[in-house]
PDB file of C-alpha atoms and ligand atoms in Angstrom:
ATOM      1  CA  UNK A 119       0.000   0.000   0.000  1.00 74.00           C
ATOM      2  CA  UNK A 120       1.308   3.286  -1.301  1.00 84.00           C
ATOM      3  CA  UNK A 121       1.631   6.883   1.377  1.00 90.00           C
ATOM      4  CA  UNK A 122      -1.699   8.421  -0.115  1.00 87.00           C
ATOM      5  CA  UNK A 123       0.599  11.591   0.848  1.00 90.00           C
ATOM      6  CA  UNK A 124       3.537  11.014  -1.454  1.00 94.00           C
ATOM      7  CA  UNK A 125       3.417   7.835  -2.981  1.00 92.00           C
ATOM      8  CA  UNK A 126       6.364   5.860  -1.347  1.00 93.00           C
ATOM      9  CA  UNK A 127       5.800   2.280  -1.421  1.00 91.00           C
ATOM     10  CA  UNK A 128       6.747   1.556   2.217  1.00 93.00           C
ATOM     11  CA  UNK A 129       5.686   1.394   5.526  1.00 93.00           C
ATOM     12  CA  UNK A 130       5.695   0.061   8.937  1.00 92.00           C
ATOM     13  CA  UNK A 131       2.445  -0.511  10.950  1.00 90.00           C
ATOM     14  CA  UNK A 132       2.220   0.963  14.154  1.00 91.00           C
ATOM     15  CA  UNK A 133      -1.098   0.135  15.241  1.00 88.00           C
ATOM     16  CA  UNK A 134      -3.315  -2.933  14.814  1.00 85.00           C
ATOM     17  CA  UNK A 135      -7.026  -3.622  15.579  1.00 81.00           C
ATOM     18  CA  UNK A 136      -9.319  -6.493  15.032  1.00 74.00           C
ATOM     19  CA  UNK A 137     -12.821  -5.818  14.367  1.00 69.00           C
ATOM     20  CA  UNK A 138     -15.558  -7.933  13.449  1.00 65.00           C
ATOM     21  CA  UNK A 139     -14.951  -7.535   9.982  1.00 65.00           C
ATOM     22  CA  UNK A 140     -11.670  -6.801   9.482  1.00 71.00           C
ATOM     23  CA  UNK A 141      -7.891  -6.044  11.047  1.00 78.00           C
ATOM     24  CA  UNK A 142      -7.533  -2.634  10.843  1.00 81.00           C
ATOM     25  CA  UNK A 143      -3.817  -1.629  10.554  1.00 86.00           C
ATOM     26  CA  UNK A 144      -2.347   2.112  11.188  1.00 90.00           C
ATOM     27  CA  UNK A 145       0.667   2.804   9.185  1.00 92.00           C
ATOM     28  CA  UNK A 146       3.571   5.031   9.041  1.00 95.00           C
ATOM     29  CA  UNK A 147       5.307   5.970   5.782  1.00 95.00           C
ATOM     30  CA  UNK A 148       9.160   5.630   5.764  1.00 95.00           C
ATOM     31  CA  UNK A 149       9.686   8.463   3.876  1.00 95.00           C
ATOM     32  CA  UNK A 150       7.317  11.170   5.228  1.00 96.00           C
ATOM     33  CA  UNK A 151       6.052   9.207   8.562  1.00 94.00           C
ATOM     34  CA  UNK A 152       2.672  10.544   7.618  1.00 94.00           C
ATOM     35  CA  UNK A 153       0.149   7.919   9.350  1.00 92.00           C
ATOM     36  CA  UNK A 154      -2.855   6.170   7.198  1.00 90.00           C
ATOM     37  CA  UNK A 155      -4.841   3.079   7.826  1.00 84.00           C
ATOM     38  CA  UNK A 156      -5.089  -0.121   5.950  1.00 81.00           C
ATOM     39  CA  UNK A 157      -7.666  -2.930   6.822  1.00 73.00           C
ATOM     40  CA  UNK A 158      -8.304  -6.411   5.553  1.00 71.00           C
ATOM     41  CA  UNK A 159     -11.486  -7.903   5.329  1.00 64.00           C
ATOM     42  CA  UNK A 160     -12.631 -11.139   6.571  1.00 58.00           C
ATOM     43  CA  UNK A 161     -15.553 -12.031   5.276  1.00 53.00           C
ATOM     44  CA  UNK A 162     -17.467  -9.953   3.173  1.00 64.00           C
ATOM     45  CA  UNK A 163     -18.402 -10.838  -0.718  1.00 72.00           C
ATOM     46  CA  UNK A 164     -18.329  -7.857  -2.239  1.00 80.00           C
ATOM     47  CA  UNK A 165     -20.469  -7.202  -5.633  1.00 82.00           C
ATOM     48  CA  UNK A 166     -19.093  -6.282  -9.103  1.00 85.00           C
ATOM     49  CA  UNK A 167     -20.398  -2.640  -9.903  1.00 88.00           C
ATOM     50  CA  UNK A 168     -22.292  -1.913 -12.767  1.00 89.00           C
ATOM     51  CA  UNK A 169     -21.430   1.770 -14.141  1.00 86.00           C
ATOM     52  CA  UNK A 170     -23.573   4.425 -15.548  1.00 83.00           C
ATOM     53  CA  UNK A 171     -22.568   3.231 -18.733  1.00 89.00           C
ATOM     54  CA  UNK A 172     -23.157  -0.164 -18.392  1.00 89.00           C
ATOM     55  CA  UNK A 173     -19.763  -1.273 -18.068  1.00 92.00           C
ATOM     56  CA  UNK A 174     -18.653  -3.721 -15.098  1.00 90.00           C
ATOM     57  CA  UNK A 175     -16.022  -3.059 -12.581  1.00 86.00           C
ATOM     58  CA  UNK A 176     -14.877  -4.301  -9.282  1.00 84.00           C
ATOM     59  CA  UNK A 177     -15.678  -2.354  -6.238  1.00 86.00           C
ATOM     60  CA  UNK A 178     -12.415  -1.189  -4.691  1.00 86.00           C
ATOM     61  CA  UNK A 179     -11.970   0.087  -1.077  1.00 85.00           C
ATOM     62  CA  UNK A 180      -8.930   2.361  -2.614  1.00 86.00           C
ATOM     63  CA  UNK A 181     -11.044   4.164  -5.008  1.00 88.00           C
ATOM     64  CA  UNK A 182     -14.027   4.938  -2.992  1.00 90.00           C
ATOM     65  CA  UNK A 183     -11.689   6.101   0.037  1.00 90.00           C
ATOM     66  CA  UNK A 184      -9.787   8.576  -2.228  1.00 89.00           C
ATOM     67  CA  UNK A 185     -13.640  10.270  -2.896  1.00 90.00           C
ATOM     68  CA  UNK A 186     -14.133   9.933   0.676  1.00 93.00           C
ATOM     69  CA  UNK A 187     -11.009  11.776   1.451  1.00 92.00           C
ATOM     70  CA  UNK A 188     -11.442  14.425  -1.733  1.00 91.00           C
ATOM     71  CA  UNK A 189     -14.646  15.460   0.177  1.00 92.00           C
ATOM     72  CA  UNK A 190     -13.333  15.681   3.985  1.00 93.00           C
ATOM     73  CA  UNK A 191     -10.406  17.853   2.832  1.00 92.00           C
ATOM     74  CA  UNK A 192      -9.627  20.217   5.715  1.00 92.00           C
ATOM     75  CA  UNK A 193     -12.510  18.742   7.925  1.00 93.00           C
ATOM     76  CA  UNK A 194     -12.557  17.561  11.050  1.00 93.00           C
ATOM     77  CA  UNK A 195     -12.794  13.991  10.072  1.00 92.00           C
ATOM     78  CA  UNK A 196     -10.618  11.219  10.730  1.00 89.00           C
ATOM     79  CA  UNK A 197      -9.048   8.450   9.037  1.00 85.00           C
ATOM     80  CA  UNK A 198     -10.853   6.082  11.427  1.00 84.00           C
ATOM     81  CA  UNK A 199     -14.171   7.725  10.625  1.00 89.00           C
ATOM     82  CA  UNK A 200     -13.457   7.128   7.058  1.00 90.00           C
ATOM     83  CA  UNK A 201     -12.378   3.592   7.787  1.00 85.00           C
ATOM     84  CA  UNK A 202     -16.072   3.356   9.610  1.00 86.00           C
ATOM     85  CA  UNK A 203     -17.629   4.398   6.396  1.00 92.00           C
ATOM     86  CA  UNK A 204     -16.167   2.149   4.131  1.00 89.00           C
ATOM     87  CA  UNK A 205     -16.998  -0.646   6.570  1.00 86.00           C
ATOM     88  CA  UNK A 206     -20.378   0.260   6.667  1.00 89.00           C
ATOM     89  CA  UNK A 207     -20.818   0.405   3.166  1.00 91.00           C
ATOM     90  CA  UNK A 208     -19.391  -2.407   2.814  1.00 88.00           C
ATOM     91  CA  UNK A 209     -21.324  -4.120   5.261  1.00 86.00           C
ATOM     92  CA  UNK A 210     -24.812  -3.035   3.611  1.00 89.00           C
ATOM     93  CA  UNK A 211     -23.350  -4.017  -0.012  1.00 89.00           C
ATOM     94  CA  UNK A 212     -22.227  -7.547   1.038  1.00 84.00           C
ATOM     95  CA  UNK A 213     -25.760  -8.030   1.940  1.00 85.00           C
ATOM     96  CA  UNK A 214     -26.803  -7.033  -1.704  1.00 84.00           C
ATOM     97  CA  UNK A 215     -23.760  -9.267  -3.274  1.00 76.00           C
ATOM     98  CA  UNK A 216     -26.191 -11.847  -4.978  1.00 78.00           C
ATOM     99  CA  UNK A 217     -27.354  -8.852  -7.527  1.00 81.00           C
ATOM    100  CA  UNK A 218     -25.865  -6.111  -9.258  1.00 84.00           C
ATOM    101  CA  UNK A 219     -24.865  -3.196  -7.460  1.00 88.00           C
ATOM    102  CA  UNK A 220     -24.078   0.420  -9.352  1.00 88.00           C
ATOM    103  CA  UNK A 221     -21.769   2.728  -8.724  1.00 86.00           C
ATOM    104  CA  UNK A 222     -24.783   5.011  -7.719  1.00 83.00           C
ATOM    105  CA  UNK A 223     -25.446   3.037  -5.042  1.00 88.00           C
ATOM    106  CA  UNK A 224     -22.436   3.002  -3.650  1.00 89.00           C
ATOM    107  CA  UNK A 225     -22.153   6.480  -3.613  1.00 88.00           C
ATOM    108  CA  UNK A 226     -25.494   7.030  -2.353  1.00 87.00           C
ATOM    109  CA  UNK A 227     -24.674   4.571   0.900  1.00 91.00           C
ATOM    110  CA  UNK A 228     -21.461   6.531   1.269  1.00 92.00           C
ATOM    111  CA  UNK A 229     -23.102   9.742   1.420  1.00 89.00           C
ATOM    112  CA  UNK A 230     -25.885   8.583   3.897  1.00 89.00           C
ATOM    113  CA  UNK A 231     -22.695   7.415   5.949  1.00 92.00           C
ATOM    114  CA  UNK A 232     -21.173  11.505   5.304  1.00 92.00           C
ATOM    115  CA  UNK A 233     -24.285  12.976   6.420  1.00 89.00           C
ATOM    116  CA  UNK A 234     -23.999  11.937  10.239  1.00 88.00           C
ATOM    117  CA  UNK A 235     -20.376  12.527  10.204  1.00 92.00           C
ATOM    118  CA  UNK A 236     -19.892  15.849   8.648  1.00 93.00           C
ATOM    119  CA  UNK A 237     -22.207  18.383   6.535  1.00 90.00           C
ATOM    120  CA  UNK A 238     -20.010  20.129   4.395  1.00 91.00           C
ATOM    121  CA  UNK A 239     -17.969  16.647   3.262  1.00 92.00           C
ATOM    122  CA  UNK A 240     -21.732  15.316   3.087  1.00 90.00           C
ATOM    123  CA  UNK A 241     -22.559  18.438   0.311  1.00 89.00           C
ATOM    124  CA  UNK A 242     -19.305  17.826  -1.454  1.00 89.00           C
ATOM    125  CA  UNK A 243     -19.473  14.499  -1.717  1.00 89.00           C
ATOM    126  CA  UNK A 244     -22.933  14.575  -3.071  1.00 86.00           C
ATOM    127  CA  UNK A 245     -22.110  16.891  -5.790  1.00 82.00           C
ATOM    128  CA  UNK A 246     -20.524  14.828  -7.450  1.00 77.00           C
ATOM    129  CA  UNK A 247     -21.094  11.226  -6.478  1.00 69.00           C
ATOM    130  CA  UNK A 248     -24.732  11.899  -6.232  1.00 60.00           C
ATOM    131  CA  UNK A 249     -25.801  12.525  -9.813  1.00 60.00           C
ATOM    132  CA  UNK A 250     -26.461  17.100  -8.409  1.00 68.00           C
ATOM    133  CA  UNK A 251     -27.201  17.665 -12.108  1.00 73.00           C
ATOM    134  CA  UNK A 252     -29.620  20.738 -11.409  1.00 77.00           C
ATOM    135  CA  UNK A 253     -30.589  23.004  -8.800  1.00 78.00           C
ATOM    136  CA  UNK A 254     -33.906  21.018  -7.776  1.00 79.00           C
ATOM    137  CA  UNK A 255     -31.393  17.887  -7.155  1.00 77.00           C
ATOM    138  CA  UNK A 256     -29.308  20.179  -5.109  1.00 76.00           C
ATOM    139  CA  UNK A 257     -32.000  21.515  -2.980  1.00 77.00           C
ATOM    140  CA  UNK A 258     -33.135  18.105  -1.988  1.00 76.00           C
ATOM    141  CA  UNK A 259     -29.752  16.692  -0.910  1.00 76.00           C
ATOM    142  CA  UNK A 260     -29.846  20.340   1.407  1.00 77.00           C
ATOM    143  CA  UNK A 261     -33.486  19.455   2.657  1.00 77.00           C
ATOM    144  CA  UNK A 262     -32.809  17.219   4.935  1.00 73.00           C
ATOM    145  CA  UNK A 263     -29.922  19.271   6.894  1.00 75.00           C
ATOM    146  CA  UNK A 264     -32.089  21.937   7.079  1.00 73.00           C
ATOM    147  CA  UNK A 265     -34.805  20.382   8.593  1.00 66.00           C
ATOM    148  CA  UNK A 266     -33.060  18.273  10.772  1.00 60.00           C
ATOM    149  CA  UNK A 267     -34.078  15.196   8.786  1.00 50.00           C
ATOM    150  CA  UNK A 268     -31.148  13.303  10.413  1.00 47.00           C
ATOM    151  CA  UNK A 269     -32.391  12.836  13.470  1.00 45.00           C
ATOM    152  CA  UNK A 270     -36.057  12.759  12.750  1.00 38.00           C
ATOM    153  CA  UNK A 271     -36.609  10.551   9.323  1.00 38.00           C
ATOM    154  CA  UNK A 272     -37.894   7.034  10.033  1.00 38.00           C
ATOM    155  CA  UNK A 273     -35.347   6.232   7.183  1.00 39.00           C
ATOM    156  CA  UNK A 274     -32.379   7.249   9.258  1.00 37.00           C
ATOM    157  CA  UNK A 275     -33.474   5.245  12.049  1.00 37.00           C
ATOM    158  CA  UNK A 276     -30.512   3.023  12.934  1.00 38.00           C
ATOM    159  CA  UNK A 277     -27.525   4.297  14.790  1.00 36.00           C
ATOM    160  CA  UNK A 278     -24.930   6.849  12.736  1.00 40.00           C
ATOM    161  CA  UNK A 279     -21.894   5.034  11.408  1.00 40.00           C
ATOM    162  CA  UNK A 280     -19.541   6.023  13.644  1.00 39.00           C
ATOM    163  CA  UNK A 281     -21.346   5.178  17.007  1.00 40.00           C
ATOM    164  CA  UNK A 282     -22.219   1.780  15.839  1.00 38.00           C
ATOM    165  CA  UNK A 283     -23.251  -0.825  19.031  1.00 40.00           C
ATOM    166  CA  UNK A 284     -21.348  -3.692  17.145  1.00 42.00           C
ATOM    167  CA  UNK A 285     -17.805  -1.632  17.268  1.00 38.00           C
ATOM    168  CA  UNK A 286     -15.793  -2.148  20.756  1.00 43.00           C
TER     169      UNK A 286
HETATM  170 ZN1  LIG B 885       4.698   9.363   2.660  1.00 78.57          ZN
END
């Protein structure tokens, strides 16, 4: 795994944690000691993704990190809340593995994940994962932070990401 800061191939971990889906692993770089976090999954059967235009890719971790990341720039989110995301999107699209799953989808579990962790990441992310073509798709992926819709929705009912029951 490459420094997402510059690129140098190596790295030593200095942290390791077993969850129970995965081994979570912090990491130093060697060449900048800049700290990022790799995990391995266990179990989970992850579904090919089907793209806007049809075309069929494997979901990668990597990529949908880096959009993750794009969108928290300067925010006061952590690696290990990102790490949380991806597991919980992962976690809900193992459960859809026997079907096809699109990128959309992806990006719309991700961004349900953003919303309880961080607003602005949440609007950034949606703009351009989410398909904001116009200004009527913009104002209802505001909606629900202005009317407190996170709290309140029957659809948002189970716990945010990051204060999942299941996590030590
Ligand atoms: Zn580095």
């Amino acid at each position: 795994m490459q420094c997402p800061s510059c690129q140098h191939p190596e790295s030593k971990v200095v942290d390791s944690r077993e969850t129970r889906d995965s081994v979570r692993r912090r990491r130093e770089c060697l060449a900048c000691t800049s700290r990022f976090t790799t995990f391995e999954r266990v179990a989970f059967r992850l579904p090919t993704l089907v793209k806007k235009d049809g075309r069929r890719q494997p979901y990668s971790a990597d990529k949908l990190l880096a959009g993750l990341r794009l969108a928290c720039r300067k925010r006061p989110v952590t690696a290990e809340h990102l790490d949380e995301v991806v597991i919980n999107v992962e976690r809900e699209l193992a459960r859809r593995a026997d079907r096809d799953v699109t990128t959309e989808e992806v990006g719309a579990l991700a961004l349900h994940e953003l919303r309880s962790l961080d607003h602005v990441a949440y609007l950034r992310f949606a703009s351009v994962y989410h398909a904001v073509r116009s200004p009527q798709d913009f104002l209802g992926v505001i909606e629900p932070l202005l009317h407190g819709a996170v709290e309140s929705s029957a659809r948002e009912a189970r716990a945010p990401a990051i204060l999942d029951p299941d996590e030590p």
